Amino acid sequence: MSKRTVITFGTFDVFHVGHVRVLQRAAELGDRLVVGVSADALNIAKKGRPPVFNQEERLEIISALKVVDEVFVEESLELKRDYILRYGGDVLVMGDDWAGKFDWVGDVCDVVYLPRTPSVSTTGLIEHIASLG
Ligand code: C2G
Protein backbone atom coordinates (compact mmCIF):
# COMPACT_ATOMS: atom_id res chain seq x y z
CA MET A 1 0.00 0.00 0.00
CA SER A 2 1.32 3.46 -0.85
CA LYS A 3 2.20 5.94 1.89
CA ARG A 4 -0.41 8.47 2.97
CA THR A 5 0.89 12.03 3.06
CA VAL A 6 -0.67 14.56 5.43
CA ILE A 7 -0.22 18.26 4.68
CA THR A 8 -0.92 21.15 7.03
CA PHE A 9 -0.30 24.89 7.11
CA GLY A 10 0.31 27.49 9.76
CA THR A 11 2.33 30.42 11.00
CA PHE A 12 3.53 28.66 14.17
CA ASP A 13 4.77 31.96 15.61
CA VAL A 14 5.92 31.89 19.26
CA PHE A 15 5.71 28.08 19.11
CA HIS A 16 3.51 26.63 21.85
CA VAL A 17 1.73 23.43 23.00
CA GLY A 18 -1.32 24.04 20.77
CA HIS A 19 1.01 23.97 17.77
CA VAL A 20 2.82 20.79 18.76
CA ARG A 21 -0.46 18.99 19.51
CA VAL A 22 -2.05 19.82 16.16
CA LEU A 23 1.11 18.62 14.38
CA GLN A 24 1.18 15.39 16.40
CA ARG A 25 -2.50 14.71 15.70
CA ALA A 26 -2.01 15.54 12.00
CA ALA A 27 0.96 13.13 11.79
CA GLU A 28 -1.18 10.32 13.25
CA LEU A 29 -3.53 10.57 10.25
CA GLY A 30 -0.86 9.34 7.82
CA ASP A 31 2.68 8.11 7.25
CA ARG A 32 4.36 11.37 6.32
CA LEU A 33 3.75 14.97 7.45
CA VAL A 34 4.49 17.99 5.24
CA VAL A 35 4.09 21.48 6.75
CA GLY A 36 3.62 24.77 4.89
CA VAL A 37 4.93 27.56 7.12
CA SER A 38 3.39 30.89 6.20
CA ALA A 39 5.71 33.55 4.80
CA ASP A 40 6.36 36.76 6.72
CA ALA A 41 4.72 38.71 3.87
CA LEU A 42 1.58 36.53 4.09
CA ASN A 43 1.35 37.28 7.82
CA ILE A 44 1.68 40.99 7.31
CA ALA A 45 -1.08 40.83 4.67
CA LYS A 46 -3.33 38.61 6.86
CA LYS A 47 -2.75 40.01 10.34
CA GLY A 48 -1.34 43.47 9.73
CA ARG A 49 1.88 42.76 11.63
CA PRO A 50 5.03 40.76 11.08
CA PRO A 51 5.44 37.59 13.15
CA VAL A 52 7.69 37.69 16.23
CA PHE A 53 9.93 35.01 14.71
CA ASN A 54 10.79 35.38 11.03
CA GLN A 55 10.07 32.65 8.49
CA GLU A 56 13.59 31.18 8.54
CA GLU A 57 13.38 30.81 12.32
CA ARG A 58 9.87 29.33 12.17
CA LEU A 59 10.92 26.89 9.42
CA GLU A 60 13.93 25.85 11.53
CA ILE A 61 11.72 25.16 14.56
CA ILE A 62 9.09 23.17 12.62
CA SER A 63 11.65 21.13 10.68
CA ALA A 64 13.36 20.11 13.95
CA LEU A 65 10.21 18.30 15.18
CA LYS A 66 10.33 14.52 14.94
CA VAL A 67 6.76 14.26 13.61
CA VAL A 68 7.58 16.57 10.66
CA ASP A 69 9.10 15.12 7.48
CA GLU A 70 9.24 18.13 5.16
CA VAL A 71 8.64 21.90 5.35
CA PHE A 72 8.16 24.65 2.78
CA VAL A 73 7.16 28.32 2.75
CA GLU A 74 3.46 29.07 2.13
CA GLU A 75 3.37 32.29 0.10
CA SER A 76 -0.39 32.52 -0.48
CA LEU A 77 -3.62 30.99 0.85
CA GLU A 78 -4.95 30.83 -2.72
CA LEU A 79 -2.14 28.43 -3.74
CA LYS A 80 -3.33 25.72 -1.35
CA ARG A 81 -4.41 23.31 -4.10
CA ASP A 82 -1.09 23.80 -5.96
CA TYR A 83 0.90 23.04 -2.79
CA ILE A 84 -1.20 19.93 -2.09
CA LEU A 85 -0.54 18.63 -5.60
CA ARG A 86 3.17 19.58 -5.53
CA TYR A 87 3.82 17.83 -2.18
CA GLY A 88 1.47 14.90 -2.84
CA GLY A 89 -0.90 15.59 0.04
CA ASP A 90 -3.59 12.92 0.47
CA VAL A 91 -5.21 14.74 3.37
CA LEU A 92 -5.22 18.41 4.33
CA VAL A 93 -5.39 18.98 8.09
CA MET A 94 -6.25 22.37 9.59
CA GLY A 95 -7.32 23.51 13.05
CA ASP A 96 -11.05 24.11 13.38
CA ASP A 97 -10.59 27.87 13.47
CA TRP A 98 -10.43 27.28 9.69
CA ALA A 99 -13.50 24.97 9.59
CA GLY A 100 -15.10 25.04 6.14
CA LYS A 101 -12.57 27.54 4.73
CA PHE A 102 -10.59 25.03 2.69
CA ASP A 103 -13.35 22.65 1.59
CA TRP A 104 -12.68 23.88 -1.98
CA VAL A 105 -9.57 21.63 -2.19
CA GLY A 106 -11.76 18.58 -1.50
CA ASP A 107 -11.50 17.61 -5.18
CA VAL A 108 -7.78 16.77 -4.80
CA CYS A 109 -7.54 15.41 -1.22
CA ASP A 110 -9.46 14.70 1.98
CA VAL A 111 -9.94 17.73 4.27
CA VAL A 112 -9.95 17.33 8.06
CA TYR A 113 -10.38 20.05 10.69
CA LEU A 114 -9.06 19.21 14.16
CA PRO A 115 -10.23 20.89 17.37
CA ARG A 116 -7.88 23.60 18.63
CA THR A 117 -6.20 23.26 22.01
CA PRO A 118 -8.15 25.57 24.36
CA SER A 119 -6.67 28.49 26.30
CA VAL A 120 -3.42 29.01 24.40
CA SER A 121 -2.67 31.32 21.50
CA THR A 122 0.24 33.29 20.09
CA THR A 123 -1.69 36.54 20.60
CA GLY A 124 -2.42 35.61 24.23
CA LEU A 125 1.25 34.80 24.83
CA ILE A 126 2.41 38.09 23.29
CA GLU A 127 -0.05 40.00 25.52
CA HIS A 128 1.01 38.01 28.58
CA ILE A 129 4.72 38.65 27.97
CA ALA A 130 4.08 42.35 27.28
CA SER A 131 2.15 42.64 30.59
CA LEU A 132 5.22 41.42 32.50
CA GLY A 133 6.82 44.76 31.65
N1 C2G B 1 -3.67 25.66 16.82
C1 C2G B 1 -4.30 24.79 17.70
N2 C2G B 1 -4.54 25.18 18.98
C2 C2G B 1 -4.19 26.41 19.40
C3 C2G B 1 -3.56 27.31 18.52
C4 C2G B 1 -3.31 26.90 17.23
O1 C2G B 1 -4.65 23.64 17.34
N3 C2G B 1 -4.48 26.77 20.65
C5 C2G B 1 -3.44 25.23 15.44
C6 C2G B 1 -4.22 26.05 14.41
O2 C2G B 1 -5.57 25.64 14.35
C7 C2G B 1 -3.44 25.76 13.14
C8 C2G B 1 -2.00 25.60 13.66
O3 C2G B 1 -2.09 25.40 15.08
O4 C2G B 1 -3.87 24.52 12.57
C9 C2G B 1 -1.16 26.84 13.37
O5 C2G B 1 -1.84 27.95 13.91
P1 C2G B 1 -1.41 29.41 13.49
O6 C2G B 1 0.05 29.57 13.64
O7 C2G B 1 -2.33 30.38 14.19
O8 C2G B 1 -1.70 29.39 11.93
P2 C2G B 1 -2.49 30.45 11.09
O9 C2G B 1 -1.92 31.81 11.28
O10 C2G B 1 -3.94 30.22 11.32
O11 C2G B 1 -2.06 30.05 9.61
O12 C2G B 1 -2.93 28.46 5.30
C10 C2G B 1 -3.38 28.72 6.57
C11 C2G B 1 -2.49 29.54 7.40
O13 C2G B 1 -1.15 29.51 7.06
C12 C2G B 1 -2.75 29.15 8.84
PDB file of C-alpha atoms and ligand atoms in Angstrom, residues 8-13 16 18-19 22 25 36 38 42-43 46-47 74 77 80 94-98 102 115-118 120-122, ligand 1:
ATOM      1  CA  THR A   8      -0.918  21.147   7.032  1.00  0.00           C
ATOM      2  CA  PHE A   9      -0.298  24.886   7.113  1.00  0.00           C
ATOM      3  CA  GLY A  10       0.307  27.493   9.763  1.00  0.00           C
ATOM      4  CA  THR A  11       2.325  30.423  11.003  1.00  0.00           C
ATOM      5  CA  PHE A  12       3.528  28.657  14.167  1.00  0.00           C
ATOM      6  CA  ASP A  13       4.769  31.961  15.606  1.00  0.00           C
ATOM      7  CA  HIS A  16       3.506  26.625  21.847  1.00  0.00           C
ATOM      8  CA  GLY A  18      -1.323  24.041  20.768  1.00  0.00           C
ATOM      9  CA  HIS A  19       1.014  23.973  17.767  1.00  0.00           C
ATOM     10  CA  VAL A  22      -2.051  19.817  16.163  1.00  0.00           C
ATOM     11  CA  ARG A  25      -2.497  14.712  15.696  1.00  0.00           C
ATOM     12  CA  GLY A  36       3.620  24.765   4.892  1.00  0.00           C
ATOM     13  CA  SER A  38       3.394  30.891   6.202  1.00  0.00           C
ATOM     14  CA  LEU A  42       1.578  36.535   4.090  1.00  0.00           C
ATOM     15  CA  ASN A  43       1.347  37.277   7.819  1.00  0.00           C
ATOM     16  CA  LYS A  46      -3.334  38.611   6.861  1.00  0.00           C
ATOM     17  CA  LYS A  47      -2.750  40.009  10.339  1.00  0.00           C
ATOM     18  CA  GLU A  74       3.463  29.069   2.131  1.00  0.00           C
ATOM     19  CA  LEU A  77      -3.617  30.993   0.853  1.00  0.00           C
ATOM     20  CA  LYS A  80      -3.327  25.720  -1.352  1.00  0.00           C
ATOM     21  CA  MET A  94      -6.254  22.365   9.595  1.00  0.00           C
ATOM     22  CA  GLY A  95      -7.322  23.514  13.053  1.00  0.00           C
ATOM     23  CA  ASP A  96     -11.051  24.107  13.381  1.00  0.00           C
ATOM     24  CA  ASP A  97     -10.586  27.874  13.470  1.00  0.00           C
ATOM     25  CA  TRP A  98     -10.428  27.279   9.688  1.00  0.00           C
ATOM     26  CA  PHE A 102     -10.593  25.030   2.687  1.00  0.00           C
ATOM     27  CA  PRO A 115     -10.225  20.895  17.366  1.00  0.00           C
ATOM     28  CA  ARG A 116      -7.884  23.604  18.630  1.00  0.00           C
ATOM     29  CA  THR A 117      -6.203  23.257  22.010  1.00  0.00           C
ATOM     30  CA  PRO A 118      -8.146  25.566  24.363  1.00  0.00           C
ATOM     31  CA  VAL A 120      -3.415  29.005  24.395  1.00  0.00           C
ATOM     32  CA  SER A 121      -2.668  31.316  21.497  1.00  0.00           C
ATOM     33  CA  THR A 122       0.238  33.293  20.089  1.00  0.00           C
TER      34      THR A 122
HETATM   35  N1  C2G B   1      -3.675  25.659  16.817  1.00  0.00           N
HETATM   36  C1  C2G B   1      -4.305  24.786  17.698  1.00  0.00           C
HETATM   37  N2  C2G B   1      -4.540  25.176  18.985  1.00  0.00           N
HETATM   38  C2  C2G B   1      -4.193  26.415  19.396  1.00  0.00           C
HETATM   39  C3  C2G B   1      -3.556  27.310  18.519  1.00  0.00           C
HETATM   40  C4  C2G B   1      -3.308  26.901  17.225  1.00  0.00           C
HETATM   41  O1  C2G B   1      -4.653  23.637  17.338  1.00  0.00           O
HETATM   42  N3  C2G B   1      -4.482  26.771  20.655  1.00  0.00           N
HETATM   43  C5  C2G B   1      -3.444  25.225  15.435  1.00  0.00           C
HETATM   44  C6  C2G B   1      -4.221  26.049  14.413  1.00  0.00           C
HETATM   45  O2  C2G B   1      -5.574  25.636  14.349  1.00  0.00           O
HETATM   46  C7  C2G B   1      -3.441  25.758  13.136  1.00  0.00           C
HETATM   47  C8  C2G B   1      -2.000  25.603  13.658  1.00  0.00           C
HETATM   48  O3  C2G B   1      -2.093  25.401  15.080  1.00  0.00           O
HETATM   49  O4  C2G B   1      -3.867  24.525  12.569  1.00  0.00           O
HETATM   50  C9  C2G B   1      -1.164  26.837  13.374  1.00  0.00           C
HETATM   51  O5  C2G B   1      -1.837  27.948  13.906  1.00  0.00           O
HETATM   52  P1  C2G B   1      -1.408  29.415  13.486  1.00  0.00           P
HETATM   53  O6  C2G B   1       0.045  29.572  13.643  1.00  0.00           O
HETATM   54  O7  C2G B   1      -2.327  30.380  14.190  1.00  0.00           O
HETATM   55  O8  C2G B   1      -1.703  29.388  11.927  1.00  0.00           O
HETATM   56  P2  C2G B   1      -2.493  30.450  11.087  1.00  0.00           P
HETATM   57  O9  C2G B   1      -1.921  31.808  11.284  1.00  0.00           O
HETATM   58  O10 C2G B   1      -3.942  30.216  11.316  1.00  0.00           O
HETATM   59  O11 C2G B   1      -2.060  30.054   9.606  1.00  0.00           O
HETATM   60  O12 C2G B   1      -2.929  28.458   5.299  1.00  0.00           O
HETATM   61  C10 C2G B   1      -3.381  28.720   6.571  1.00  0.00           C
HETATM   62  C11 C2G B   1      -2.486  29.541   7.401  1.00  0.00           C
HETATM   63  O13 C2G B   1      -1.148  29.508   7.065  1.00  0.00           O
HETATM   64  C12 C2G B   1      -2.747  29.154   8.844  1.00  0.00           C
END
